[in-house]
Amino acid sequence: MASNVGDAPEGARVSRKRFATGWTTFAACLMIFGGSMAVFQGIGAIVNDDRYVVTGNYVYKFDVTGWGWIHLILGLVIVLAGFMIFNGAVWARTVGVIAAGLSMIANFLWLPYYPFWSIVLIAIDVFVIWALTAGTHRETA
C-alpha cells in the first residue's frame, strides 16, 4: 500500500490528475449554470431590447443589444470551459478564471438594467474564480 502521493502507482497518479476535486467539479457545474444564464440573458437582450428598463441615470450607458452580444459570447465561452474542466483540461481552468472575471465586470456594468440577476451572476463568478484557483488536491500528513 502506498504511504504518500509519490509512492502511488502510476495509474493512480494519472487518475488523480484527470479528475478535479469536489470544489473544482462544483465550480464547473456553476460555470455551466452561470454561463447558460448569461446566454439566456444575452438572447433576451438581443431579441427584445425594449424589455430592459434602465433604473436611473448612470455614468455608463450602453446599447442593450450590444450588451446582449457581450453576454451571449461570454456565456458560451464559460459553458464550454465548464464542460472542458470535467475532461481535466488545464487550459480550461485558465480560460474559466479569465472569462469569469470578464463576466463579473460585464455584470457589474449590467446592474442598471437587471440588478438582481447581475448580483447573482457576480456571486457565482466570485466562487468560480476561487474554486479554480484554490488548487486541485490536498496534501495529507
Short mmCIF file of N, CA and C in Angstrom, two decimals:
data_model
loop_
_atom_site.label_atom_id
_atom_site.label_comp_id
_atom_site.label_asym_id
_atom_site.label_seq_id
_atom_site.Cartn_x
_atom_site.Cartn_y
_atom_site.Cartn_z
N MET A 1 0.84 -1.18 0.00
CA MET A 1 0.00 0.00 0.00
C MET A 1 0.89 1.24 0.00
N ALA A 2 0.55 2.22 -0.78
CA ALA A 2 1.36 3.43 -0.92
C ALA A 2 1.10 4.34 0.28
N SER A 3 2.18 4.88 0.87
CA SER A 3 2.02 5.71 2.05
C SER A 3 1.90 7.19 1.72
N ASN A 4 2.43 7.63 0.61
CA ASN A 4 2.26 9.04 0.25
C ASN A 4 2.03 9.16 -1.25
N VAL A 5 1.82 10.39 -1.68
CA VAL A 5 1.45 10.63 -3.07
C VAL A 5 2.55 10.18 -4.03
N GLY A 6 3.80 10.37 -3.68
CA GLY A 6 4.90 9.99 -4.56
C GLY A 6 5.03 8.48 -4.74
N ASP A 7 4.55 7.68 -3.76
CA ASP A 7 4.65 6.23 -3.85
C ASP A 7 3.46 5.58 -4.53
N ALA A 8 2.49 6.37 -4.97
CA ALA A 8 1.28 5.81 -5.58
C ALA A 8 1.62 5.18 -6.92
N PRO A 9 0.92 4.12 -7.27
CA PRO A 9 1.14 3.50 -8.59
C PRO A 9 0.87 4.50 -9.71
N GLU A 10 1.48 4.26 -10.86
CA GLU A 10 1.36 5.18 -11.99
C GLU A 10 -0.09 5.42 -12.39
N GLY A 11 -0.90 4.40 -12.44
CA GLY A 11 -2.31 4.54 -12.83
C GLY A 11 -3.08 5.41 -11.86
N ALA A 12 -2.76 5.33 -10.58
CA ALA A 12 -3.46 6.15 -9.58
C ALA A 12 -3.09 7.62 -9.75
N ARG A 13 -1.83 7.90 -10.04
CA ARG A 13 -1.42 9.30 -10.24
C ARG A 13 -2.11 9.90 -11.45
N VAL A 14 -2.20 9.16 -12.54
CA VAL A 14 -2.88 9.65 -13.74
C VAL A 14 -4.35 9.89 -13.44
N SER A 15 -4.96 8.97 -12.69
CA SER A 15 -6.36 9.11 -12.35
C SER A 15 -6.60 10.37 -11.53
N ARG A 16 -5.73 10.66 -10.56
CA ARG A 16 -5.88 11.86 -9.74
C ARG A 16 -5.69 13.13 -10.56
N LYS A 17 -4.81 13.09 -11.56
CA LYS A 17 -4.59 14.26 -12.39
C LYS A 17 -5.77 14.54 -13.29
N ARG A 18 -6.46 13.50 -13.74
CA ARG A 18 -7.54 13.68 -14.70
C ARG A 18 -8.80 14.26 -14.06
N PHE A 19 -9.01 13.98 -12.80
CA PHE A 19 -10.23 14.42 -12.15
C PHE A 19 -9.93 15.52 -11.15
N ALA A 20 -10.79 16.51 -11.13
CA ALA A 20 -10.62 17.62 -10.21
C ALA A 20 -11.24 17.27 -8.86
N THR A 21 -10.95 18.07 -7.87
CA THR A 21 -11.56 17.85 -6.56
C THR A 21 -13.03 18.25 -6.60
N GLY A 22 -13.71 18.04 -5.49
CA GLY A 22 -15.13 18.35 -5.42
C GLY A 22 -15.44 19.81 -5.66
N TRP A 23 -14.61 20.71 -5.15
CA TRP A 23 -14.88 22.14 -5.34
C TRP A 23 -14.71 22.54 -6.80
N THR A 24 -13.70 21.99 -7.44
CA THR A 24 -13.49 22.32 -8.84
C THR A 24 -14.62 21.75 -9.69
N THR A 25 -15.09 20.57 -9.35
CA THR A 25 -16.22 19.99 -10.06
C THR A 25 -17.47 20.83 -9.86
N PHE A 26 -17.69 21.26 -8.62
CA PHE A 26 -18.83 22.13 -8.34
C PHE A 26 -18.69 23.46 -9.09
N ALA A 27 -17.47 23.98 -9.18
CA ALA A 27 -17.23 25.22 -9.94
C ALA A 27 -17.56 25.01 -11.41
N ALA A 28 -17.20 23.84 -11.96
CA ALA A 28 -17.53 23.56 -13.36
C ALA A 28 -19.04 23.51 -13.55
N CYS A 29 -19.76 22.92 -12.60
CA CYS A 29 -21.23 22.91 -12.67
C CYS A 29 -21.77 24.33 -12.62
N LEU A 30 -21.22 25.15 -11.73
CA LEU A 30 -21.66 26.55 -11.64
C LEU A 30 -21.31 27.32 -12.91
N MET A 31 -20.18 26.99 -13.52
CA MET A 31 -19.82 27.66 -14.77
C MET A 31 -20.84 27.33 -15.86
N ILE A 32 -21.23 26.07 -15.93
CA ILE A 32 -22.23 25.68 -16.93
C ILE A 32 -23.55 26.36 -16.64
N PHE A 33 -23.96 26.39 -15.37
CA PHE A 33 -25.21 27.04 -14.99
C PHE A 33 -25.15 28.55 -15.21
N GLY A 34 -24.10 29.19 -14.69
CA GLY A 34 -23.96 30.65 -14.84
C GLY A 34 -23.77 31.07 -16.28
N GLY A 35 -23.02 30.28 -17.04
CA GLY A 35 -22.84 30.59 -18.46
C GLY A 35 -24.15 30.46 -19.23
N SER A 36 -24.94 29.45 -18.87
CA SER A 36 -26.26 29.30 -19.50
C SER A 36 -27.16 30.48 -19.18
N MET A 37 -27.10 30.94 -17.93
CA MET A 37 -27.89 32.12 -17.55
C MET A 37 -27.46 33.34 -18.37
N ALA A 38 -26.15 33.49 -18.55
CA ALA A 38 -25.65 34.61 -19.34
C ALA A 38 -26.07 34.49 -20.80
N VAL A 39 -26.10 33.27 -21.32
CA VAL A 39 -26.56 33.07 -22.71
C VAL A 39 -28.02 33.49 -22.84
N PHE A 40 -28.85 33.06 -21.89
CA PHE A 40 -30.26 33.45 -21.94
C PHE A 40 -30.43 34.96 -21.77
N GLN A 41 -29.62 35.55 -20.91
CA GLN A 41 -29.62 36.99 -20.71
C GLN A 41 -29.27 37.70 -22.00
N GLY A 42 -28.25 37.21 -22.69
CA GLY A 42 -27.84 37.80 -23.95
C GLY A 42 -28.88 37.65 -25.03
N ILE A 43 -29.49 36.46 -25.12
CA ILE A 43 -30.54 36.25 -26.13
C ILE A 43 -31.72 37.17 -25.86
N GLY A 44 -32.08 37.32 -24.58
CA GLY A 44 -33.18 38.21 -24.23
C GLY A 44 -32.90 39.65 -24.60
N ALA A 45 -31.67 40.08 -24.40
CA ALA A 45 -31.31 41.46 -24.73
C ALA A 45 -31.23 41.68 -26.24
N ILE A 46 -30.83 40.66 -26.99
CA ILE A 46 -30.72 40.80 -28.44
C ILE A 46 -32.11 40.78 -29.09
N VAL A 47 -32.95 39.85 -28.67
CA VAL A 47 -34.25 39.67 -29.30
C VAL A 47 -35.23 40.79 -28.94
N ASN A 48 -35.26 41.18 -27.67
CA ASN A 48 -36.24 42.17 -27.23
C ASN A 48 -35.56 43.17 -26.30
N ASP A 49 -34.83 44.12 -26.87
CA ASP A 49 -34.09 45.06 -26.04
C ASP A 49 -34.99 46.09 -25.36
N ASP A 50 -36.26 46.20 -25.75
CA ASP A 50 -37.18 47.11 -25.06
C ASP A 50 -37.65 46.54 -23.73
N ARG A 51 -37.40 45.27 -23.49
CA ARG A 51 -37.82 44.62 -22.25
C ARG A 51 -37.06 45.16 -21.05
N TYR A 52 -35.82 45.54 -21.24
CA TYR A 52 -34.99 46.03 -20.15
C TYR A 52 -35.19 47.53 -19.97
N VAL A 53 -35.34 47.95 -18.72
CA VAL A 53 -35.55 49.36 -18.40
C VAL A 53 -34.39 49.81 -17.53
N VAL A 54 -33.78 50.91 -17.90
CA VAL A 54 -32.70 51.47 -17.11
C VAL A 54 -33.31 52.12 -15.88
N THR A 55 -32.78 51.81 -14.69
CA THR A 55 -33.38 52.27 -13.44
C THR A 55 -32.93 53.65 -12.99
N GLY A 56 -32.06 54.29 -13.69
CA GLY A 56 -31.60 55.61 -13.28
C GLY A 56 -30.57 56.16 -14.25
N ASN A 57 -30.07 57.34 -13.94
CA ASN A 57 -29.02 57.95 -14.76
C ASN A 57 -27.66 57.48 -14.23
N TYR A 58 -26.93 56.78 -15.07
CA TYR A 58 -25.64 56.27 -14.69
C TYR A 58 -24.57 56.87 -15.60
N VAL A 59 -23.34 56.83 -15.11
CA VAL A 59 -22.23 57.36 -15.89
C VAL A 59 -22.06 56.57 -17.18
N TYR A 60 -22.25 55.27 -17.10
CA TYR A 60 -22.10 54.41 -18.26
C TYR A 60 -23.48 54.01 -18.76
N LYS A 61 -23.71 54.26 -20.04
CA LYS A 61 -24.97 53.87 -20.66
C LYS A 61 -24.63 53.29 -22.02
N PHE A 62 -25.00 52.02 -22.22
CA PHE A 62 -24.67 51.32 -23.44
C PHE A 62 -25.94 50.80 -24.10
N ASP A 63 -25.81 50.46 -25.35
CA ASP A 63 -26.91 49.87 -26.08
C ASP A 63 -27.18 48.47 -25.55
N VAL A 64 -28.45 48.16 -25.26
CA VAL A 64 -28.81 46.87 -24.69
C VAL A 64 -28.50 45.73 -25.66
N THR A 65 -28.68 45.93 -26.94
CA THR A 65 -28.38 44.88 -27.92
C THR A 65 -26.88 44.55 -27.92
N GLY A 66 -26.05 45.56 -27.82
CA GLY A 66 -24.60 45.33 -27.73
C GLY A 66 -24.23 44.53 -26.49
N TRP A 67 -24.87 44.87 -25.36
CA TRP A 67 -24.63 44.11 -24.14
C TRP A 67 -25.11 42.69 -24.29
N GLY A 68 -26.19 42.50 -25.03
CA GLY A 68 -26.69 41.16 -25.27
C GLY A 68 -25.66 40.29 -25.96
N TRP A 69 -24.99 40.83 -26.98
CA TRP A 69 -23.95 40.07 -27.68
C TRP A 69 -22.77 39.77 -26.76
N ILE A 70 -22.40 40.73 -25.92
CA ILE A 70 -21.29 40.51 -24.98
C ILE A 70 -21.63 39.36 -24.03
N HIS A 71 -22.85 39.39 -23.45
CA HIS A 71 -23.26 38.33 -22.52
C HIS A 71 -23.38 36.99 -23.22
N LEU A 72 -23.86 36.98 -24.45
CA LEU A 72 -24.01 35.74 -25.19
C LEU A 72 -22.65 35.09 -25.45
N ILE A 73 -21.70 35.87 -25.91
CA ILE A 73 -20.37 35.33 -26.22
C ILE A 73 -19.65 34.88 -24.94
N LEU A 74 -19.68 35.71 -23.90
CA LEU A 74 -19.03 35.33 -22.63
C LEU A 74 -19.69 34.08 -22.05
N GLY A 75 -21.00 34.01 -22.13
CA GLY A 75 -21.71 32.84 -21.61
C GLY A 75 -21.32 31.57 -22.33
N LEU A 76 -21.21 31.63 -23.64
CA LEU A 76 -20.80 30.45 -24.41
C LEU A 76 -19.38 30.00 -24.05
N VAL A 77 -18.48 30.96 -23.89
CA VAL A 77 -17.10 30.63 -23.51
C VAL A 77 -17.07 29.97 -22.14
N ILE A 78 -17.86 30.50 -21.19
CA ILE A 78 -17.88 29.95 -19.83
C ILE A 78 -18.47 28.54 -19.83
N VAL A 79 -19.54 28.32 -20.59
CA VAL A 79 -20.15 26.99 -20.66
C VAL A 79 -19.16 25.99 -21.26
N LEU A 80 -18.51 26.34 -22.34
CA LEU A 80 -17.54 25.43 -22.96
C LEU A 80 -16.37 25.12 -22.03
N ALA A 81 -15.87 26.15 -21.33
CA ALA A 81 -14.78 25.92 -20.38
C ALA A 81 -15.24 25.03 -19.23
N GLY A 82 -16.47 25.21 -18.79
CA GLY A 82 -17.01 24.35 -17.73
C GLY A 82 -17.05 22.89 -18.14
N PHE A 83 -17.50 22.62 -19.37
CA PHE A 83 -17.51 21.24 -19.85
C PHE A 83 -16.10 20.68 -19.98
N MET A 84 -15.14 21.51 -20.40
CA MET A 84 -13.77 21.03 -20.57
C MET A 84 -13.07 20.78 -19.24
N ILE A 85 -13.50 21.46 -18.17
CA ILE A 85 -12.92 21.19 -16.85
C ILE A 85 -13.25 19.76 -16.42
N PHE A 86 -14.43 19.27 -16.80
CA PHE A 86 -14.77 17.88 -16.49
C PHE A 86 -13.82 16.91 -17.18
N ASN A 87 -13.25 17.29 -18.30
CA ASN A 87 -12.28 16.44 -19.00
C ASN A 87 -10.87 16.58 -18.45
N GLY A 88 -10.66 17.50 -17.51
CA GLY A 88 -9.35 17.68 -16.90
C GLY A 88 -8.42 18.60 -17.67
N ALA A 89 -8.95 19.42 -18.56
CA ALA A 89 -8.11 20.33 -19.34
C ALA A 89 -7.61 21.48 -18.47
N VAL A 90 -6.30 21.60 -18.35
CA VAL A 90 -5.71 22.65 -17.53
C VAL A 90 -5.99 24.02 -18.15
N TRP A 91 -5.96 24.12 -19.46
CA TRP A 91 -6.22 25.40 -20.12
C TRP A 91 -7.64 25.88 -19.83
N ALA A 92 -8.57 24.97 -19.58
CA ALA A 92 -9.95 25.37 -19.30
C ALA A 92 -10.05 26.08 -17.96
N ARG A 93 -9.18 25.72 -17.02
CA ARG A 93 -9.17 26.43 -15.73
C ARG A 93 -8.74 27.88 -15.94
N THR A 94 -7.72 28.09 -16.76
CA THR A 94 -7.25 29.44 -17.04
C THR A 94 -8.31 30.24 -17.79
N VAL A 95 -8.89 29.64 -18.81
CA VAL A 95 -9.94 30.30 -19.57
C VAL A 95 -11.14 30.60 -18.65
N GLY A 96 -11.46 29.66 -17.76
CA GLY A 96 -12.57 29.87 -16.83
C GLY A 96 -12.35 31.04 -15.90
N VAL A 97 -11.14 31.18 -15.38
CA VAL A 97 -10.84 32.30 -14.48
C VAL A 97 -10.93 33.63 -15.24
N ILE A 98 -10.36 33.68 -16.43
CA ILE A 98 -10.39 34.92 -17.23
C ILE A 98 -11.82 35.25 -17.64
N ALA A 99 -12.56 34.26 -18.12
CA ALA A 99 -13.94 34.51 -18.55
C ALA A 99 -14.83 34.89 -17.38
N ALA A 100 -14.64 34.26 -16.22
CA ALA A 100 -15.44 34.62 -15.04
C ALA A 100 -15.12 36.05 -14.59
N GLY A 101 -13.87 36.44 -14.68
CA GLY A 101 -13.50 37.82 -14.35
C GLY A 101 -14.15 38.82 -15.29
N LEU A 102 -14.10 38.51 -16.58
CA LEU A 102 -14.76 39.40 -17.56
C LEU A 102 -16.28 39.42 -17.35
N SER A 103 -16.83 38.27 -16.98
CA SER A 103 -18.27 38.20 -16.71
C SER A 103 -18.63 39.04 -15.49
N MET A 104 -17.77 39.05 -14.48
CA MET A 104 -18.03 39.91 -13.31
C MET A 104 -18.07 41.37 -13.71
N ILE A 105 -17.14 41.79 -14.54
CA ILE A 105 -17.12 43.18 -14.99
C ILE A 105 -18.35 43.50 -15.82
N ALA A 106 -18.69 42.60 -16.75
CA ALA A 106 -19.87 42.81 -17.60
C ALA A 106 -21.14 42.88 -16.76
N ASN A 107 -21.26 42.01 -15.76
CA ASN A 107 -22.46 42.03 -14.93
C ASN A 107 -22.50 43.23 -14.00
N PHE A 108 -21.34 43.73 -13.59
CA PHE A 108 -21.32 44.98 -12.81
C PHE A 108 -21.85 46.13 -13.66
N LEU A 109 -21.42 46.18 -14.90
CA LEU A 109 -21.91 47.23 -15.79
C LEU A 109 -23.36 47.00 -16.22
N TRP A 110 -23.87 45.80 -16.05
CA TRP A 110 -25.25 45.45 -16.39
C TRP A 110 -26.21 45.75 -15.23
N LEU A 111 -25.68 46.13 -14.06
CA LEU A 111 -26.50 46.39 -12.87
C LEU A 111 -27.68 47.34 -13.11
N PRO A 112 -27.53 48.42 -13.88
CA PRO A 112 -28.69 49.31 -14.06
C PRO A 112 -29.84 48.66 -14.84
N TYR A 113 -29.56 47.62 -15.61
CA TYR A 113 -30.58 47.02 -16.44
C TYR A 113 -31.33 45.89 -15.73
N TYR A 114 -30.61 45.08 -14.97
CA TYR A 114 -31.23 43.94 -14.31
C TYR A 114 -30.43 43.64 -13.03
N PRO A 115 -30.67 44.38 -11.94
CA PRO A 115 -29.79 44.31 -10.76
C PRO A 115 -29.73 42.94 -10.08
N PHE A 116 -30.86 42.31 -9.82
CA PHE A 116 -30.83 41.04 -9.07
C PHE A 116 -30.09 39.96 -9.84
N TRP A 117 -30.39 39.84 -11.12
CA TRP A 117 -29.74 38.84 -11.98
C TRP A 117 -28.23 39.08 -12.00
N SER A 118 -27.83 40.33 -12.10
CA SER A 118 -26.41 40.67 -12.16
C SER A 118 -25.70 40.30 -10.86
N ILE A 119 -26.33 40.58 -9.73
CA ILE A 119 -25.70 40.27 -8.44
C ILE A 119 -25.53 38.77 -8.26
N VAL A 120 -26.53 37.99 -8.68
CA VAL A 120 -26.44 36.53 -8.59
C VAL A 120 -25.27 36.03 -9.45
N LEU A 121 -25.16 36.53 -10.68
CA LEU A 121 -24.07 36.07 -11.56
C LEU A 121 -22.71 36.52 -11.06
N ILE A 122 -22.62 37.70 -10.45
CA ILE A 122 -21.34 38.15 -9.87
C ILE A 122 -20.94 37.22 -8.74
N ALA A 123 -21.88 36.83 -7.89
CA ALA A 123 -21.58 35.91 -6.78
C ALA A 123 -21.12 34.55 -7.32
N ILE A 124 -21.76 34.05 -8.35
CA ILE A 124 -21.34 32.78 -8.96
C ILE A 124 -19.94 32.91 -9.52
N ASP A 125 -19.65 34.02 -10.19
CA ASP A 125 -18.31 34.22 -10.78
C ASP A 125 -17.23 34.31 -9.71
N VAL A 126 -17.52 34.94 -8.57
CA VAL A 126 -16.55 35.02 -7.49
C VAL A 126 -16.22 33.62 -6.98
N PHE A 127 -17.23 32.79 -6.77
CA PHE A 127 -16.98 31.44 -6.30
C PHE A 127 -16.21 30.63 -7.34
N VAL A 128 -16.55 30.78 -8.61
CA VAL A 128 -15.86 30.04 -9.67
C VAL A 128 -14.38 30.39 -9.68
N ILE A 129 -14.06 31.66 -9.59
CA ILE A 129 -12.65 32.08 -9.58
C ILE A 129 -11.93 31.49 -8.37
N TRP A 130 -12.56 31.54 -7.20
CA TRP A 130 -11.94 30.98 -6.01
C TRP A 130 -11.70 29.48 -6.18
N ALA A 131 -12.71 28.76 -6.63
CA ALA A 131 -12.59 27.30 -6.74
C ALA A 131 -11.56 26.89 -7.78
N LEU A 132 -11.45 27.64 -8.87
CA LEU A 132 -10.50 27.27 -9.92
C LEU A 132 -9.06 27.62 -9.56
N THR A 133 -8.86 28.57 -8.67
CA THR A 133 -7.51 28.96 -8.30
C THR A 133 -7.06 28.37 -6.97
N ALA A 134 -7.94 27.72 -6.24
CA ALA A 134 -7.60 27.17 -4.92
C ALA A 134 -6.72 25.92 -5.01
N GLY A 135 -6.71 25.26 -6.12
CA GLY A 135 -5.89 24.05 -6.27
C GLY A 135 -6.76 22.84 -6.47
N THR A 136 -6.14 21.76 -6.95
CA THR A 136 -6.91 20.56 -7.28
C THR A 136 -6.69 19.41 -6.33
N HIS A 137 -5.80 19.53 -5.37
CA HIS A 137 -5.58 18.41 -4.46
C HIS A 137 -5.16 18.92 -3.09
N ARG A 138 -5.26 18.04 -2.12
CA ARG A 138 -4.83 18.34 -0.75
C ARG A 138 -3.74 17.37 -0.36
N GLU A 139 -2.74 17.89 0.30
CA GLU A 139 -1.68 17.05 0.82
C GLU A 139 -2.05 16.65 2.24
N THR A 140 -1.89 15.39 2.59
CA THR A 140 -2.14 14.94 3.96
C THR A 140 -0.83 14.55 4.61
N ALA A 141 -0.77 14.74 5.89
CA ALA A 141 0.46 14.44 6.61
C ALA A 141 0.54 12.99 7.00
#
